[in-house]
mmCIF file of C-alpha atoms in Angstrom:
data_model
loop_
_atom_site.group_PDB
_atom_site.id
_atom_site.type_symbol
_atom_site.label_atom_id
_atom_site.label_comp_id
_atom_site.label_asym_id
_atom_site.label_seq_id
_atom_site.Cartn_x
_atom_site.Cartn_y
_atom_site.Cartn_z
ATOM 1 C CA MET A 16 0.000 0.000 0.000
ATOM 2 C CA ILE A 17 1.303 3.433 -0.920
ATOM 3 C CA ILE A 18 0.693 5.923 1.851
ATOM 4 C CA LEU A 19 1.520 9.606 2.009
ATOM 5 C CA SER A 20 2.323 10.964 5.425
ATOM 6 C CA LYS A 21 -0.577 12.337 7.402
ATOM 7 C CA LEU A 22 1.036 15.776 7.241
ATOM 8 C CA ALA A 23 1.274 15.627 3.437
ATOM 9 C CA ASP A 24 -2.393 14.636 3.268
ATOM 10 C CA TYR A 25 -3.281 17.540 5.559
ATOM 11 C CA GLY A 26 -1.068 19.836 3.472
ATOM 12 C CA VAL A 27 -3.127 19.021 0.391
ATOM 13 C CA ILE A 28 -6.313 19.700 2.380
ATOM 14 C CA VAL A 29 -4.978 23.094 3.514
ATOM 15 C CA ALA A 30 -3.793 24.023 0.009
ATOM 16 C CA THR A 31 -7.077 23.014 -1.615
ATOM 17 C CA HIS A 32 -8.955 25.032 0.991
ATOM 18 C CA LEU A 33 -6.906 28.105 0.063
ATOM 19 C CA ALA A 34 -7.603 27.335 -3.612
ATOM 20 C CA LEU A 35 -11.336 27.741 -2.972
ATOM 21 C CA THR A 36 -10.898 31.456 -2.225
ATOM 22 C CA PRO A 37 -7.782 32.559 -4.123
ATOM 23 C CA ASP A 38 -8.361 36.295 -3.657
ATOM 24 C CA ARG A 39 -8.722 36.126 0.118
ATOM 25 C CA GLN A 40 -5.985 35.873 2.721
ATOM 26 C CA GLU A 41 -6.683 33.579 5.642
ATOM 27 C CA ASN A 42 -4.934 33.206 8.938
ATOM 28 C CA ALA A 43 -4.029 29.832 10.391
ATOM 29 C CA ALA A 44 -6.947 29.893 12.833
ATOM 30 C CA SER A 45 -9.561 30.365 10.101
ATOM 31 C CA VAL A 46 -7.968 27.640 7.943
ATOM 32 C CA ALA A 47 -7.913 25.299 10.944
ATOM 33 C CA ALA A 48 -11.566 25.998 11.686
ATOM 34 C CA ALA A 49 -12.642 25.517 8.070
ATOM 35 C CA THR A 50 -10.670 22.294 7.572
ATOM 36 C CA ARG A 51 -11.282 20.947 11.100
ATOM 37 C CA LEU A 52 -7.562 20.328 11.549
ATOM 38 C CA PRO A 53 -5.618 21.233 14.717
ATOM 39 C CA LEU A 54 -4.381 24.820 14.733
ATOM 40 C CA ALA A 55 -0.786 23.846 15.583
ATOM 41 C CA THR A 56 -0.726 21.425 12.632
ATOM 42 C CA VAL A 57 -2.173 23.992 10.227
ATOM 43 C CA ALA A 58 0.340 26.617 11.382
ATOM 44 C CA LYS A 59 3.196 24.149 10.801
ATOM 45 C CA LEU A 60 1.870 23.231 7.354
ATOM 46 C CA LEU A 61 1.372 26.839 6.284
ATOM 47 C CA LYS A 62 4.965 27.658 7.282
ATOM 48 C CA ALA A 63 6.279 24.701 5.265
ATOM 49 C CA LEU A 64 4.119 25.625 2.267
ATOM 50 C CA ALA A 65 5.316 29.240 2.495
ATOM 51 C CA HIS A 66 8.951 28.133 2.725
ATOM 52 C CA ALA A 67 8.444 26.048 -0.446
ATOM 53 C CA GLY A 68 6.787 28.945 -2.288
ATOM 54 C CA VAL A 69 3.374 27.298 -2.551
ATOM 55 C CA VAL A 70 1.716 30.005 -0.445
ATOM 56 C CA THR A 71 2.647 33.558 0.412
ATOM 57 C CA ALA A 72 2.421 34.990 3.887
ATOM 58 C CA THR A 73 1.619 38.546 4.893
ATOM 59 C CA ARG A 74 2.286 39.684 8.442
ATOM 60 C CA GLY A 75 0.146 42.011 10.514
ATOM 61 C CA ALA A 76 -3.430 42.377 11.653
ATOM 62 C CA ALA A 77 -4.780 42.045 8.110
ATOM 63 C CA GLY A 78 -2.222 39.415 7.183
ATOM 64 C CA GLY A 79 -2.614 35.789 6.374
ATOM 65 C CA TYR A 80 -1.872 33.180 3.746
ATOM 66 C CA ARG A 81 -2.915 32.696 0.148
ATOM 67 C CA LEU A 82 -1.702 30.611 -2.760
ATOM 68 C CA ALA A 83 1.428 32.029 -4.371
ATOM 69 C CA ARG A 84 0.157 31.185 -7.873
ATOM 70 C CA PRO A 85 -3.162 30.205 -9.449
ATOM 71 C CA ALA A 86 -4.445 26.805 -8.297
ATOM 72 C CA ALA A 87 -4.122 25.505 -11.860
ATOM 73 C CA ALA A 88 -0.354 26.135 -11.657
ATOM 74 C CA ILE A 89 0.238 24.221 -8.398
ATOM 75 C CA SER A 90 0.422 20.441 -8.516
ATOM 76 C CA VAL A 91 -0.332 17.989 -5.759
ATOM 77 C CA ALA A 92 3.275 16.802 -6.128
ATOM 78 C CA GLU A 93 4.525 20.280 -5.251
ATOM 79 C CA VAL A 94 2.418 20.355 -2.084
ATOM 80 C CA VAL A 95 3.487 16.842 -1.057
ATOM 81 C CA ALA A 96 7.152 17.652 -1.691
ATOM 82 C CA ALA A 97 6.848 20.805 0.425
ATOM 83 C CA ILE A 98 5.782 18.664 3.375
ATOM 84 C CA ASP A 99 7.476 15.280 2.858
ATOM 85 C CA GLY A 100 10.407 16.116 0.602
ATOM 86 C CA ASP A 101 11.259 13.985 -2.424
ATOM 87 C CA ILE A 102 8.615 11.496 -3.468
ATOM 88 C CA GLY A 103 9.857 7.944 -2.966
ATOM 89 C CA LEU A 104 7.942 4.754 -2.374
ATOM 90 C CA THR A 105 10.856 2.943 -0.779
ATOM 91 C CA GLN A 106 13.439 4.174 1.686
ATOM 92 C CA CYS A 107 16.286 3.369 -0.696
ATOM 93 C CA SER A 108 14.831 5.447 -3.500
ATOM 94 C CA VAL A 109 15.213 8.644 -1.525
ATOM 95 C CA HIS A 110 17.975 7.825 0.970
ATOM 96 C CA VAL A 111 20.428 5.808 -1.113
ATOM 97 C CA ASP A 112 23.266 6.112 1.400
ATOM 98 C CA GLU A 113 21.195 4.494 4.161
ATOM 99 C CA CYS A 114 20.741 1.172 2.351
ATOM 100 C CA THR A 115 23.462 -1.440 2.654
ATOM 101 C CA HIS A 116 22.057 -3.426 -0.296
ATOM 102 C CA THR A 117 22.254 -0.646 -2.908
ATOM 103 C CA THR A 118 25.168 -2.110 -4.856
ATOM 104 C CA TYR A 119 23.520 -5.478 -5.508
ATOM 105 C CA CYS A 120 19.775 -4.897 -5.142
ATOM 106 C CA PRO A 121 17.959 -6.274 -8.203
ATOM 107 C CA THR A 122 14.826 -4.165 -7.655
ATOM 108 C CA ARG A 123 16.376 -0.726 -7.062
ATOM 109 C CA PRO A 124 16.369 0.388 -10.732
ATOM 110 C CA HIS A 125 12.738 -0.651 -11.064
ATOM 111 C CA TRP A 126 11.695 1.310 -7.979
ATOM 112 C CA ALA A 127 13.248 4.387 -9.571
ATOM 113 C CA ALA A 128 10.958 3.954 -12.598
ATOM 114 C CA ILE A 129 7.937 3.450 -10.342
ATOM 115 C CA ASN A 130 8.836 6.557 -8.318
ATOM 116 C CA ARG A 131 9.042 8.585 -11.535
ATOM 117 C CA ALA A 132 5.599 7.316 -12.611
ATOM 118 C CA VAL A 133 4.019 8.185 -9.259
ATOM 119 C CA GLY A 134 5.695 11.587 -9.301
ATOM 120 C CA GLU A 135 4.408 12.259 -12.814
ATOM 121 C CA ALA A 136 0.898 11.243 -11.755
ATOM 122 C CA LEU A 137 0.972 13.633 -8.786
ATOM 123 C CA ARG A 138 2.427 16.417 -10.958
ATOM 124 C CA ALA A 139 -0.434 15.907 -13.429
ATOM 125 C CA VAL A 140 -3.081 16.801 -10.821
ATOM 126 C CA THR A 141 -3.459 20.459 -9.874
ATOM 127 C CA LEU A 142 -5.112 22.067 -6.882
ATOM 128 C CA ASP A 143 -7.672 23.482 -9.300
ATOM 129 C CA GLU A 144 -8.666 19.941 -10.234
ATOM 130 C CA MET A 145 -8.743 18.923 -6.572
ATOM 131 C CA ILE A 146 -11.448 21.476 -5.816
ATOM 132 C CA SER A 147 -13.600 20.556 -8.800
ATOM 133 C CA PRO A 148 -16.168 17.862 -8.020
ATOM 134 C CA TYR A 149 -16.195 16.871 -11.693
ATOM 135 C CA ALA A 150 -12.493 16.932 -12.626
ATOM 136 C CA PHE A 151 -12.017 13.185 -12.701
ATOM 137 C CA LEU A 152 -15.401 11.970 -13.885
ATOM 138 C CA PRO A 153 -15.492 10.025 -17.142
ATOM 139 C CA PRO A 154 -17.085 11.948 -20.050
ATOM 140 C CA ALA A 155 -20.336 9.961 -19.866
ATOM 141 C CA ALA A 156 -20.759 10.790 -16.175
ATOM 142 C CA MET A 157 -20.037 14.469 -16.849
ATOM 143 C CA THR A 158 -22.782 14.502 -19.492
ATOM 144 C CA ALA A 159 -25.165 12.821 -17.045
ATOM 145 C CA HIS A 160 -24.417 15.594 -14.512
ATOM 146 C CA GLY A 161 -24.933 18.294 -17.151
ATOM 147 C CA VAL A 162 -21.283 19.362 -17.041
ATOM 148 C CA THR A 163 -19.618 20.615 -20.197
ATOM 149 C CA GLN A 164 -15.860 20.492 -20.630
#
């Protein structure tokens, strides 16, 4: 089973929440209330996302956070990387020096290809698509819902 860290999952939730209102700045408390995530966790995530350039932060009484770019220009991979670092399904794919089997492991090159595929899949999905209830419906289902592309 492939599992993102809980913080990366929450980071995507926070980023998609900010994508819903791109013209409005929100402080950590309002994001925490809206997403029902702990305030300390949201504050930590917003700092990491700001450090990675996914969100911008403005200080002061009227300050807050907002996406640094349009939601269509920010991928899920970028958000995950801001929280978890490089995307890797196995420990050895990210931390090569920590594995004692690197020189003779028959599966290592294949994991690299799998990591690239997963990374490409996450880069292909934007925050804009994450907030659309219809982004991933097949064409027939979109027609049934009266949605035009």
